[in-house]
Short mmCIF file of the C-alpha atoms (twelve columns), coordinates in Angstrom:
data_MODEL
# 
_entry.id   MODEL 
# 
loop_
_atom_site.group_PDB 
_atom_site.id 
_atom_site.type_symbol 
_atom_site.label_atom_id 
_atom_site.label_alt_id 
_atom_site.label_comp_id 
_atom_site.label_asym_id 
_atom_site.label_seq_id 
_atom_site.Cartn_x 
_atom_site.Cartn_y 
_atom_site.Cartn_z 
_atom_site.pdbx_PDB_model_num 
ATOM 1   C CA . UNK A 1   0.000   0.000   0.000   1 
ATOM 2   C CA . UNK A 2   1.197   3.493   -0.705  1 
ATOM 3   C CA . UNK A 3   1.348   6.524   -2.948  1 
ATOM 4   C CA . UNK A 4   3.987   7.621   -5.424  1 
ATOM 5   C CA . UNK A 5   4.257   11.080  -7.012  1 
ATOM 6   C CA . UNK A 6   6.770   11.843  -9.734  1 
ATOM 7   C CA . UNK A 7   7.212   15.436  -10.914 1 
ATOM 8   C CA . UNK A 8   8.898   16.135  -14.235 1 
ATOM 9   C CA . UNK A 9   8.712   12.472  -15.304 1 
ATOM 10  C CA . UNK A 10  10.520  11.513  -18.500 1 
ATOM 11  C CA . UNK A 11  10.208  8.351   -20.566 1 
ATOM 12  C CA . UNK A 12  12.695  7.506   -23.270 1 
ATOM 13  C CA . UNK A 13  13.047  4.678   -25.744 1 
ATOM 14  C CA . UNK A 14  15.181  4.301   -28.859 1 
ATOM 15  C CA . UNK A 15  14.938  7.612   -30.713 1 
ATOM 16  C CA . UNK A 16  11.770  8.661   -28.860 1 
ATOM 17  C CA . UNK A 17  10.757  10.274  -25.601 1 
ATOM 18  C CA . UNK A 18  7.946   12.049  -23.736 1 
ATOM 19  C CA . UNK A 19  7.502   14.065  -20.555 1 
ATOM 20  C CA . UNK A 20  4.794   14.446  -17.907 1 
ATOM 21  C CA . UNK A 21  4.556   17.278  -15.386 1 
ATOM 22  C CA . UNK A 22  3.161   14.947  -12.731 1 
ATOM 23  C CA . UNK A 23  2.495   11.213  -12.429 1 
ATOM 24  C CA . UNK A 24  0.543   9.975   -9.373  1 
ATOM 25  C CA . UNK A 25  0.244   6.290   -8.527  1 
ATOM 26  C CA . UNK A 26  -1.827  4.969   -5.627  1 
ATOM 27  C CA . UNK A 27  -1.886  1.287   -4.648  1 
ATOM 28  C CA . UNK A 28  -4.125  -0.197  -1.971  1 
ATOM 29  C CA . UNK A 29  -4.328  -3.893  -1.205  1 
ATOM 30  C CA . UNK A 30  -6.073  -5.888  1.508   1 
ATOM 31  C CA . UNK A 31  -7.923  -9.181  1.879   1 
ATOM 32  C CA . UNK A 32  -10.978 -7.841  0.022   1 
ATOM 33  C CA . UNK A 33  -9.523  -6.034  -2.986  1 
ATOM 34  C CA . UNK A 34  -6.519  -4.660  -4.796  1 
ATOM 35  C CA . UNK A 35  -6.855  -1.155  -6.222  1 
ATOM 36  C CA . UNK A 36  -4.453  0.669   -8.506  1 
ATOM 37  C CA . UNK A 37  -5.076  4.293   -9.494  1 
ATOM 38  C CA . UNK A 38  -2.850  6.161   -11.949 1 
ATOM 39  C CA . UNK A 39  -3.176  9.810   -12.937 1 
ATOM 40  C CA . UNK A 40  -0.915  11.591  -15.422 1 
ATOM 41  C CA . UNK A 41  -0.890  14.104  -18.275 1 
ATOM 42  C CA . UNK A 42  -1.537  11.163  -20.615 1 
ATOM 43  C CA . UNK A 43  -4.493  9.350   -19.018 1 
ATOM 44  C CA . UNK A 44  -6.331  8.429   -15.844 1 
ATOM 45  C CA . UNK A 45  -6.471  4.706   -15.084 1 
ATOM 46  C CA . UNK A 46  -8.262  2.799   -12.349 1 
ATOM 47  C CA . UNK A 47  -7.965  -0.960  -11.848 1 
ATOM 48  C CA . UNK A 48  -9.744  -2.799  -9.038  1 
ATOM 49  C CA . UNK A 49  -9.616  -6.530  -8.479  1 
ATOM 50  C CA . UNK A 50  -9.942  -9.179  -5.800  1 
ATOM 51  C CA . UNK A 51  -7.351  -11.307 -7.562  1 
ATOM 52  C CA . UNK A 52  -3.795  -10.860 -8.805  1 
ATOM 53  C CA . UNK A 53  -3.404  -8.638  -11.848 1 
ATOM 54  C CA . UNK A 54  -1.814  -11.425 -13.891 1 
ATOM 55  C CA . UNK A 55  -4.802  -13.690 -13.213 1 
ATOM 56  C CA . UNK A 56  -7.048  -11.276 -15.103 1 
ATOM 57  C CA . UNK A 57  -4.823  -11.631 -18.172 1 
ATOM 58  C CA . UNK A 58  -5.096  -15.410 -17.945 1 
ATOM 59  C CA . UNK A 59  -8.884  -15.193 -17.663 1 
ATOM 60  C CA . UNK A 60  -9.036  -13.087 -20.865 1 
ATOM 61  C CA . UNK A 61  -6.921  -15.726 -22.605 1 
ATOM 62  C CA . UNK A 62  -9.260  -18.379 -21.243 1 
ATOM 63  C CA . UNK A 63  -12.198 -16.632 -22.945 1 
ATOM 64  C CA . UNK A 64  -10.561 -17.378 -26.284 1 
ATOM 65  C CA . UNK A 65  -9.802  -20.925 -25.156 1 
ATOM 66  C CA . UNK A 66  -13.518 -21.419 -24.397 1 
ATOM 67  C CA . UNK A 67  -14.807 -20.181 -27.750 1 
ATOM 68  C CA . UNK A 68  -11.870 -20.667 -30.164 1 
ATOM 69  C CA . UNK A 69  -9.618  -23.274 -28.507 1 
ATOM 70  C CA . UNK A 70  -7.781  -24.143 -31.742 1 
ATOM 71  C CA . UNK A 71  -6.090  -20.725 -31.623 1 
ATOM 72  C CA . UNK A 72  -3.830  -22.276 -28.977 1 
ATOM 73  C CA . UNK A 73  -1.687  -25.374 -28.858 1 
ATOM 74  C CA . UNK A 74  -2.744  -28.179 -26.514 1 
ATOM 75  C CA . UNK A 75  0.001   -27.365 -24.004 1 
ATOM 76  C CA . UNK A 76  -0.957  -23.666 -23.974 1 
ATOM 77  C CA . UNK A 77  -4.616  -24.547 -23.350 1 
ATOM 78  C CA . UNK A 78  -3.696  -26.772 -20.409 1 
ATOM 79  C CA . UNK A 79  -1.499  -24.078 -18.897 1 
ATOM 80  C CA . UNK A 80  -4.230  -21.432 -19.162 1 
ATOM 81  C CA . UNK A 81  -6.926  -23.751 -17.770 1 
ATOM 82  C CA . UNK A 82  -4.773  -24.669 -14.767 1 
ATOM 83  C CA . UNK A 83  -4.087  -21.014 -13.980 1 
ATOM 84  C CA . UNK A 84  -7.742  -19.963 -14.304 1 
ATOM 85  C CA . UNK A 85  -8.993  -22.885 -12.185 1 
ATOM 86  C CA . UNK A 86  -7.341  -21.325 -9.138  1 
ATOM 87  C CA . UNK A 87  -8.761  -17.822 -9.519  1 
ATOM 88  C CA . UNK A 88  -11.988 -18.460 -7.625  1 
ATOM 89  C CA . UNK A 89  -14.908 -16.075 -7.140  1 
ATOM 90  C CA . UNK A 90  -13.229 -12.847 -8.118  1 
ATOM 91  C CA . UNK A 91  -14.132 -9.645  -10.001 1 
ATOM 92  C CA . UNK A 92  -11.947 -7.150  -11.829 1 
ATOM 93  C CA . UNK A 93  -12.833 -3.674  -13.113 1 
ATOM 94  C CA . UNK A 94  -10.702 -1.496  -15.390 1 
ATOM 95  C CA . UNK A 95  -11.421 2.040   -16.580 1 
ATOM 96  C CA . UNK A 96  -9.224  4.293   -18.725 1 
ATOM 97  C CA . UNK A 97  -9.826  7.909   -19.766 1 
ATOM 98  C CA . UNK A 98  -7.276  9.489   -22.058 1 
ATOM 99  C CA . UNK A 99  -5.913  13.026  -21.855 1 
ATOM 100 C CA . UNK A 100 -3.034  14.158  -24.081 1 
ATOM 101 C CA . UNK A 101 -1.949  10.579  -24.777 1 
ATOM 102 C CA . UNK A 102 -0.337  11.124  -28.201 1 
ATOM 103 C CA . UNK A 103 3.213   11.744  -26.867 1 
ATOM 104 C CA . UNK A 104 3.077   8.440   -24.975 1 
ATOM 105 C CA . UNK A 105 1.627   6.559   -27.967 1 
ATOM 106 C CA . UNK A 106 4.401   8.037   -30.105 1 
ATOM 107 C CA . UNK A 107 6.927   6.320   -27.839 1 
ATOM 108 C CA . UNK A 108 5.206   2.979   -28.424 1 
ATOM 109 C CA . UNK A 109 4.720   3.186   -32.189 1 
ATOM 110 C CA . UNK A 110 5.313   5.969   -34.672 1 
ATOM 111 C CA . UNK A 111 2.263   7.787   -36.029 1 
ATOM 112 C CA . UNK A 112 -0.369  6.492   -33.574 1 
ATOM 113 C CA . UNK A 113 -2.823  9.165   -32.343 1 
ATOM 114 C CA . UNK A 114 -5.973  9.003   -30.211 1 
ATOM 115 C CA . UNK A 115 -8.513  11.675  -29.295 1 
ATOM 116 C CA . UNK A 116 -8.489  13.205  -25.841 1 
ATOM 117 C CA . UNK A 117 -11.388 11.850  -23.806 1 
ATOM 118 C CA . UNK A 118 -11.264 8.373   -25.328 1 
ATOM 119 C CA . UNK A 119 -12.410 5.752   -22.844 1 
ATOM 120 C CA . UNK A 120 -12.204 2.042   -22.094 1 
ATOM 121 C CA . UNK A 121 -14.276 0.244   -19.443 1 
ATOM 122 C CA . UNK A 122 -13.963 -3.477  -18.726 1 
ATOM 123 C CA . UNK A 123 -15.602 -5.861  -16.267 1 
ATOM 124 C CA . UNK A 124 -14.297 -9.379  -15.675 1 
ATOM 125 C CA . UNK A 125 -16.078 -11.823 -13.381 1 
ATOM 126 C CA . UNK A 126 -14.634 -15.357 -13.542 1 
ATOM 127 C CA . UNK A 127 -17.104 -16.546 -10.891 1 
ATOM 128 C CA . UNK A 128 -20.036 -16.364 -13.304 1 
ATOM 129 C CA . UNK A 129 -17.908 -16.357 -16.459 1 
ATOM 130 C CA . UNK A 130 -18.879 -12.793 -17.378 1 
ATOM 131 C CA . UNK A 131 -16.896 -10.381 -19.551 1 
ATOM 132 C CA . UNK A 132 -17.941 -6.910  -20.719 1 
ATOM 133 C CA . UNK A 133 -15.946 -4.300  -22.612 1 
ATOM 134 C CA . UNK A 134 -16.910 -0.834  -23.856 1 
ATOM 135 C CA . UNK A 135 -14.623 1.591   -25.661 1 
ATOM 136 C CA . UNK A 136 -15.166 4.846   -27.510 1 
ATOM 137 C CA . UNK A 137 -13.099 7.554   -29.179 1 
ATOM 138 C CA . UNK A 138 -13.713 10.583  -31.387 1 
ATOM 139 C CA . UNK A 139 -10.873 9.390   -33.594 1 
ATOM 140 C CA . UNK A 140 -8.053  6.886   -33.846 1 
ATOM 141 C CA . UNK A 141 -5.308  7.429   -36.404 1 
ATOM 142 C CA . UNK A 142 -2.188  5.548   -37.493 1 
ATOM 143 C CA . UNK A 143 -0.371  6.768   -40.598 1 
ATOM 144 C CA . UNK A 144 -2.873  6.462   -43.470 1 
ATOM 145 C CA . UNK A 145 -5.545  4.797   -41.312 1 
ATOM 146 C CA . UNK A 146 -8.232  6.938   -39.644 1 
ATOM 147 C CA . UNK A 147 -11.470 5.998   -37.887 1 
ATOM 148 C CA . UNK A 148 -13.866 8.592   -36.451 1 
ATOM 149 C CA . UNK A 149 -16.530 8.439   -33.740 1 
ATOM 150 C CA . UNK A 150 -15.739 4.850   -32.849 1 
ATOM 151 C CA . UNK A 151 -17.812 2.756   -30.462 1 
ATOM 152 C CA . UNK A 152 -16.766 -0.793  -29.552 1 
ATOM 153 C CA . UNK A 153 -18.625 -3.274  -27.367 1 
ATOM 154 C CA . UNK A 154 -17.749 -6.859  -26.542 1 
ATOM 155 C CA . UNK A 155 -19.026 -9.489  -24.170 1 
ATOM 156 C CA . UNK A 156 -19.850 -13.129 -23.669 1 
ATOM 157 C CA . UNK A 157 -23.170 -14.854 -23.158 1 
ATOM 158 C CA . UNK A 158 -23.504 -18.588 -22.662 1 
ATOM 159 C CA . UNK A 159 -21.640 -20.437 -25.381 1 
ATOM 160 C CA . UNK A 160 -20.542 -17.471 -27.524 1 
ATOM 161 C CA . UNK A 161 -18.416 -14.327 -27.498 1 
ATOM 162 C CA . UNK A 162 -19.817 -11.263 -29.312 1 
ATOM 163 C CA . UNK A 163 -18.336 -7.989  -30.545 1 
ATOM 164 C CA . UNK A 164 -19.637 -4.905  -32.337 1 
ATOM 165 C CA . UNK A 165 -17.876 -1.895  -33.837 1 
ATOM 166 C CA . UNK A 166 -19.517 1.252   -35.196 1 
ATOM 167 C CA . UNK A 167 -17.674 4.158   -36.845 1 
ATOM 168 C CA . UNK A 168 -18.867 7.229   -38.723 1 
ATOM 169 C CA . UNK A 169 -15.943 7.139   -41.153 1 
ATOM 170 C CA . UNK A 170 -13.105 4.764   -41.906 1 
ATOM 171 C CA . UNK A 171 -10.139 5.758   -44.072 1 
ATOM 172 C CA . UNK A 172 -7.630  3.050   -45.010 1 
ATOM 173 C CA . UNK A 173 -5.074  4.186   -47.557 1 
ATOM 174 C CA . UNK A 174 -7.007  5.279   -50.626 1 
ATOM 175 C CA . UNK A 175 -10.250 3.681   -49.411 1 
ATOM 176 C CA . UNK A 176 -13.013 5.504   -47.563 1 
ATOM 177 C CA . UNK A 177 -16.085 3.966   -45.954 1 
ATOM 178 C CA . UNK A 178 -18.781 5.744   -43.969 1 
ATOM 179 C CA . UNK A 179 -21.473 4.463   -41.629 1 
ATOM 180 C CA . UNK A 180 -19.404 1.375   -40.842 1 
ATOM 181 C CA . UNK A 181 -21.141 -1.270  -38.717 1 
ATOM 182 C CA . UNK A 182 -19.287 -4.505  -37.921 1 
ATOM 183 C CA . UNK A 183 -20.723 -7.357  -35.846 1 
ATOM 184 C CA . UNK A 184 -18.824 -10.493 -34.969 1 
ATOM 185 C CA . UNK A 185 -18.959 -13.544 -32.788 1 
ATOM 186 C CA . UNK A 186 -16.908 -16.572 -31.766 1 
ATOM 187 C CA . UNK A 187 -18.220 -20.040 -30.972 1 
ATOM 188 C CA . UNK A 188 -17.116 -23.669 -31.430 1 
ATOM 189 C CA . UNK A 189 -13.805 -22.712 -33.119 1 
ATOM 190 C CA . UNK A 190 -15.693 -20.508 -35.555 1 
ATOM 191 C CA . UNK A 191 -15.591 -16.744 -36.022 1 
ATOM 192 C CA . UNK A 192 -18.485 -14.965 -37.732 1 
ATOM 193 C CA . UNK A 193 -18.168 -11.464 -39.141 1 
ATOM 194 C CA . UNK A 194 -20.742 -9.208  -40.788 1 
ATOM 195 C CA . UNK A 195 -19.794 -5.735  -42.057 1 
ATOM 196 C CA . UNK A 196 -22.091 -3.052  -43.465 1 
ATOM 197 C CA . UNK A 197 -20.689 0.118   -45.041 1 
ATOM 198 C CA . UNK A 198 -21.696 3.003   -47.289 1 
ATOM 199 C CA . UNK A 199 -20.074 5.994   -48.965 1 
ATOM 200 C CA . UNK A 200 -22.481 8.708   -50.074 1 
ATOM 201 C CA . UNK A 201 -19.718 10.623  -51.900 1 
ATOM 202 C CA . UNK A 202 -18.706 7.705   -54.148 1 
ATOM 203 C CA . UNK A 203 -22.226 6.225   -53.984 1 
ATOM 204 C CA . UNK A 204 -20.922 2.837   -52.860 1 
ATOM 205 C CA . UNK A 205 -22.470 0.571   -50.242 1 
ATOM 206 C CA . UNK A 206 -22.270 -3.064  -49.328 1 
ATOM 207 C CA . UNK A 207 -22.613 -5.905  -46.876 1 
ATOM 208 C CA . UNK A 208 -19.892 -8.534  -46.438 1 
ATOM 209 C CA . UNK A 209 -20.605 -11.614 -44.335 1 
ATOM 210 C CA . UNK A 210 -18.085 -14.379 -43.644 1 
ATOM 211 C CA . UNK A 211 -17.345 -17.290 -41.331 1 
ATOM 212 C CA . UNK A 212 -13.898 -18.604 -40.458 1 
ATOM 213 C CA . UNK A 213 -13.449 -22.106 -39.015 1 
ATOM 214 C CA . UNK A 214 -10.170 -22.754 -37.188 1 
ATOM 215 C CA . UNK A 215 -8.583  -26.191 -36.843 1 
ATOM 216 C CA . UNK A 216 -5.164  -27.753 -36.281 1 
ATOM 217 C CA . UNK A 217 -3.338  -30.451 -38.215 1 
ATOM 218 C CA . UNK A 218 0.183   -31.704 -37.498 1 
ATOM 219 C CA . UNK A 219 0.609   -28.827 -35.047 1 
ATOM 220 C CA . UNK A 220 -0.217  -26.179 -37.654 1 
ATOM 221 C CA . UNK A 221 -3.197  -23.856 -37.473 1 
ATOM 222 C CA . UNK A 222 -5.597  -23.975 -40.435 1 
ATOM 223 C CA . UNK A 223 -8.327  -21.483 -41.325 1 
ATOM 224 C CA . UNK A 224 -11.286 -22.283 -43.590 1 
ATOM 225 C CA . UNK A 225 -13.080 -19.160 -44.778 1 
ATOM 226 C CA . UNK A 226 -16.619 -19.207 -46.160 1 
ATOM 227 C CA . UNK A 227 -18.555 -16.241 -47.538 1 
ATOM 228 C CA . UNK A 228 -22.225 -15.879 -46.734 1 
ATOM 229 C CA . UNK A 229 -24.280 -14.000 -49.367 1 
ATOM 230 C CA . UNK A 230 -22.385 -10.706 -49.792 1 
ATOM 231 C CA . UNK A 231 -22.954 -7.725  -52.062 1 
ATOM 232 C CA . UNK A 232 -21.374 -4.420  -53.055 1 
ATOM 233 C CA . UNK A 233 -23.457 -1.754  -54.833 1 
ATOM 234 C CA . UNK A 234 -22.350 1.243   -56.881 1 
ATOM 235 C CA . UNK A 235 -24.797 3.528   -58.680 1 
ATOM 236 C CA . UNK A 236 -27.268 1.088   -60.278 1 
ATOM 237 C CA . UNK A 237 -24.950 -1.932  -60.279 1 
ATOM 238 C CA . UNK A 238 -24.960 -4.701  -57.659 1 
ATOM 239 C CA . UNK A 239 -22.026 -7.123  -57.439 1 
ATOM 240 C CA . UNK A 240 -22.606 -10.508 -55.801 1 
ATOM 241 C CA . UNK A 241 -19.549 -11.994 -54.085 1 
ATOM 242 C CA . UNK A 242 -19.349 -15.781 -53.696 1 
ATOM 243 C CA . UNK A 243 -16.818 -18.547 -53.093 1 
ATOM 244 C CA . UNK A 244 -16.796 -22.290 -52.512 1 
ATOM 245 C CA . UNK A 245 -14.292 -21.663 -49.726 1 
ATOM 246 C CA . UNK A 246 -10.815 -20.362 -48.937 1 
ATOM 247 C CA . UNK A 247 -8.399  -22.454 -46.864 1 
ATOM 248 C CA . UNK A 248 -5.364  -20.839 -45.241 1 
ATOM 249 C CA . UNK A 249 -2.416  -22.307 -43.367 1 
ATOM 250 C CA . UNK A 250 1.194   -21.279 -42.834 1 
ATOM 251 C CA . UNK A 251 2.357   -22.516 -46.256 1 
ATOM 252 C CA . UNK A 252 -0.516  -21.956 -48.715 1 
ATOM 253 C CA . UNK A 253 -3.813  -20.271 -49.531 1 
ATOM 254 C CA . UNK A 254 -6.326  -22.455 -51.395 1 
ATOM 255 C CA . UNK A 255 -8.923  -20.299 -53.197 1 
ATOM 256 C CA . UNK A 256 -11.942 -22.160 -54.518 1 
ATOM 257 C CA . UNK A 257 -14.055 -20.433 -57.161 1 
ATOM 258 C CA . UNK A 258 -14.045 -16.915 -55.742 1 
ATOM 259 C CA . UNK A 259 -16.232 -14.717 -57.943 1 
ATOM 260 C CA . UNK A 260 -17.558 -11.172 -58.186 1 
ATOM 261 C CA . UNK A 261 -20.513 -11.051 -60.600 1 
ATOM 262 C CA . UNK A 262 -23.105 -8.586  -61.875 1 
ATOM 263 C CA . UNK A 263 -25.240 -9.429  -64.904 1 
ATOM 264 C CA . UNK A 264 -22.695 -9.929  -67.724 1 
ATOM 265 C CA . UNK A 265 -19.707 -8.890  -65.591 1 
ATOM 266 C CA . UNK A 266 -17.453 -11.374 -63.829 1 
ATOM 267 C CA . UNK A 267 -14.159 -11.499 -61.953 1 
ATOM 268 C CA . UNK A 268 -13.215 -15.122 -61.193 1 
ATOM 269 C CA . UNK A 269 -10.270 -16.422 -59.118 1 
ATOM 270 C CA . UNK A 270 -9.348  -20.063 -58.485 1 
ATOM 271 C CA . UNK A 271 -6.189  -21.901 -57.467 1 
ATOM 272 C CA . UNK A 272 -3.500  -22.242 -54.819 1 
ATOM 273 C CA . UNK A 273 -1.059  -19.552 -53.700 1 
ATOM 274 C CA . UNK A 274 2.080   -21.113 -52.231 1 
ATOM 275 C CA . UNK A 275 5.873   -21.252 -52.567 1 
ATOM 276 C CA . UNK A 276 5.609   -24.298 -54.826 1 
ATOM 277 C CA . UNK A 277 6.210   -23.733 -58.543 1 
ATOM 278 C CA . UNK A 278 3.563   -26.354 -59.316 1 
ATOM 279 C CA . UNK A 279 0.828   -24.283 -57.641 1 
ATOM 280 C CA . UNK A 280 -0.836  -21.345 -59.359 1 
ATOM 281 C CA . UNK A 281 -3.680  -18.866 -59.010 1 
ATOM 282 C CA . UNK A 282 -5.786  -18.240 -62.107 1 
ATOM 283 C CA . UNK A 283 -7.884  -15.099 -62.617 1 
ATOM 284 C CA . UNK A 284 -10.286 -14.325 -65.459 1 
ATOM 285 C CA . UNK A 285 -12.071 -11.080 -66.287 1 
ATOM 286 C CA . UNK A 286 -15.222 -11.018 -68.389 1 
ATOM 287 C CA . UNK A 287 -16.634 -7.626  -69.318 1 
ATOM 288 C CA . UNK A 288 -15.634 -6.491  -65.802 1 
ATOM 289 C CA . UNK A 289 -16.016 -2.758  -65.130 1 
ATOM 290 C CA . UNK A 290 -13.214 -0.595  -63.727 1 
ATOM 291 C CA . UNK A 291 -15.782 1.509   -61.821 1 
ATOM 292 C CA . UNK A 292 -15.240 -0.328  -58.477 1 
ATOM 293 C CA . UNK A 293 -11.632 0.947   -58.498 1 
ATOM 294 C CA . UNK A 294 -12.757 4.584   -58.631 1 
ATOM 295 C CA . UNK A 295 -12.209 4.823   -54.853 1 
ATOM 296 C CA . UNK A 296 -8.489  4.338   -55.514 1 
ATOM 297 C CA . UNK A 297 -8.030  6.455   -58.627 1 
ATOM 298 C CA . UNK A 298 -10.178 9.353   -57.370 1 
ATOM 299 C CA . UNK A 299 -7.667  9.980   -54.560 1 
ATOM 300 C CA . UNK A 300 -5.154  11.061  -57.185 1 
ATOM 301 C CA . UNK A 301 -7.667  13.040  -59.218 1 
ATOM 302 C CA . UNK A 302 -8.890  10.489  -61.787 1 
ATOM 303 C CA . UNK A 303 -12.384 9.090   -62.308 1 
ATOM 304 C CA . UNK A 304 -11.845 5.979   -64.423 1 
ATOM 305 C CA . UNK A 305 -14.222 3.597   -66.155 1 
ATOM 306 C CA . UNK A 306 -13.824 0.896   -68.770 1 
ATOM 307 C CA . UNK A 307 -14.315 -2.814  -69.440 1 
ATOM 308 C CA . UNK A 308 -11.767 -5.580  -68.934 1 
ATOM 309 C CA . UNK A 309 -11.533 -9.040  -70.519 1 
ATOM 310 C CA . UNK A 310 -8.729  -11.559 -70.235 1 
ATOM 311 C CA . UNK A 311 -6.777  -13.685 -67.804 1 
ATOM 312 C CA . UNK A 312 -3.786  -13.763 -65.461 1 
ATOM 313 C CA . UNK A 313 -1.925  -16.734 -63.990 1 
ATOM 314 C CA . UNK A 314 0.436   -16.408 -61.007 1 
ATOM 315 C CA . UNK A 315 2.712   -19.373 -60.252 1 
ATOM 316 C CA . UNK A 316 4.498   -19.757 -56.916 1 
ATOM 317 C CA . UNK A 317 2.600   -16.696 -55.710 1 
ATOM 318 C CA . UNK A 318 4.228   -16.599 -52.243 1 
ATOM 319 C CA . UNK A 319 7.852   -16.892 -53.388 1 
ATOM 320 C CA . UNK A 320 9.408   -15.326 -56.485 1 
ATOM 321 C CA . UNK A 321 6.113   -15.450 -58.427 1 
ATOM 322 C CA . UNK A 322 5.832   -15.718 -62.201 1 
ATOM 323 C CA . UNK A 323 3.004   -13.862 -63.902 1 
ATOM 324 C CA . UNK A 324 1.514   -14.694 -67.278 1 
ATOM 325 C CA . UNK A 325 -1.290  -12.318 -68.281 1 
ATOM 326 C CA . UNK A 326 -3.266  -11.032 -71.231 1 
ATOM 327 C CA . UNK A 327 -5.909  -8.422  -70.419 1 
ATOM 328 C CA . UNK A 328 -7.820  -6.199  -72.849 1 
ATOM 329 C CA . UNK A 329 -9.236  -2.901  -71.590 1 
ATOM 330 C CA . UNK A 330 -11.769 -1.084  -73.789 1 
ATOM 331 C CA . UNK A 331 -14.438 1.656   -73.521 1 
ATOM 332 C CA . UNK A 332 -11.963 3.531   -71.333 1 
ATOM 333 C CA . UNK A 333 -13.077 6.860   -69.897 1 
ATOM 334 C CA . UNK A 334 -10.817 9.069   -67.741 1 
ATOM 335 C CA . UNK A 335 -12.445 12.163  -66.231 1 
ATOM 336 C CA . UNK A 336 -15.046 12.104  -69.010 1 
ATOM 337 C CA . UNK A 337 -12.481 11.827  -71.819 1 
ATOM 338 C CA . UNK A 338 -12.373 8.749   -74.044 1 
ATOM 339 C CA . UNK A 339 -9.056  6.846   -74.183 1 
ATOM 340 C CA . UNK A 340 -7.939  4.306   -76.844 1 
ATOM 341 C CA . UNK A 341 -8.259  0.618   -76.029 1 
ATOM 342 C CA . UNK A 342 -5.331  -1.023  -74.216 1 
ATOM 343 C CA . UNK A 343 -3.953  -4.576  -74.210 1 
ATOM 344 C CA . UNK A 344 -1.828  -5.641  -71.225 1 
ATOM 345 C CA . UNK A 345 0.601   -8.522  -71.811 1 
ATOM 346 C CA . UNK A 346 2.911   -9.947  -69.141 1 
ATOM 347 C CA . UNK A 347 5.346   -12.831 -68.779 1 
ATOM 348 C CA . UNK A 348 7.170   -11.581 -65.690 1 
ATOM 349 C CA . UNK A 349 9.551   -13.644 -63.558 1 
ATOM 350 C CA . UNK A 350 10.251  -11.954 -60.198 1 
ATOM 351 C CA . UNK A 351 13.182  -14.285 -59.498 1 
ATOM 352 C CA . UNK A 352 14.984  -13.000 -62.601 1 
ATOM 353 C CA . UNK A 353 13.423  -9.517  -62.558 1 
ATOM 354 C CA . UNK A 354 12.477  -9.858  -66.219 1 
# 
């Protein structure tokens, strides 16, 4: 038990540093509870628990073991279960409220910024297997990623773990999405995800729904990805996105009949991406419009449209790939100006750079 006050605190790491006028730390511990309170120029933090701080971390890991056990090896699962079994009827509460936290975040990773007044509140109750998390921020930014007016909620109920994320705007590189609403859940080694987005400026909207099943074979983690009915709309065109499945492990990605279709338009991908020269990914384009890529080109001042037909084959896609392609682009329009048809031919070997 005690209090610690540090005036003129400085924190330095390699090539980075930050300062705080005053840091106050209060710790109180007795048979009933352990309380830690931290106040600084960066944030105010309060943590209260009737168990050791490390036990709370193990309980959070155990949540994943309950709902997605194949994320962990068998030995890791046993270790976590043994640690959690001894926690008993305990409760832990965490609350964080940020102030001018950017200098501290800059010491952790370059370019990370968070709005003042951002908050995190968490409740953990191993006794009745209850977990609740709420977080909100006016903005979160990291280099060319920006999310605004973010609200995150997570919790468990019975045999599943659920999460939701809502954001007014999401910028990721050259992509922009507004009115983003993501819901997810974990149960029986499966993770479900449903995302809804819209962009009134580019007149694009969509709903993507997927399920990932996690398993292990010969000690390696495998992921099988399935798409539920998913669509993306732009102007008067609706693209349907389908696949017979995508399987991922540490050495290869097996793509089975992934397709984006709308009336006479089609983008089709099938094959295996690996380091093996015998494996290849094959893509075909049939009357496929360039309009969906307007989000990218508009960032540099170009509104592009046109139609693509052709194919591309990528061998050994994950190691020194070789690309063989023949793609015709016609009816090209750039900022309202017609452009002559283009044929793209490629026989590129990355290993030989030719």
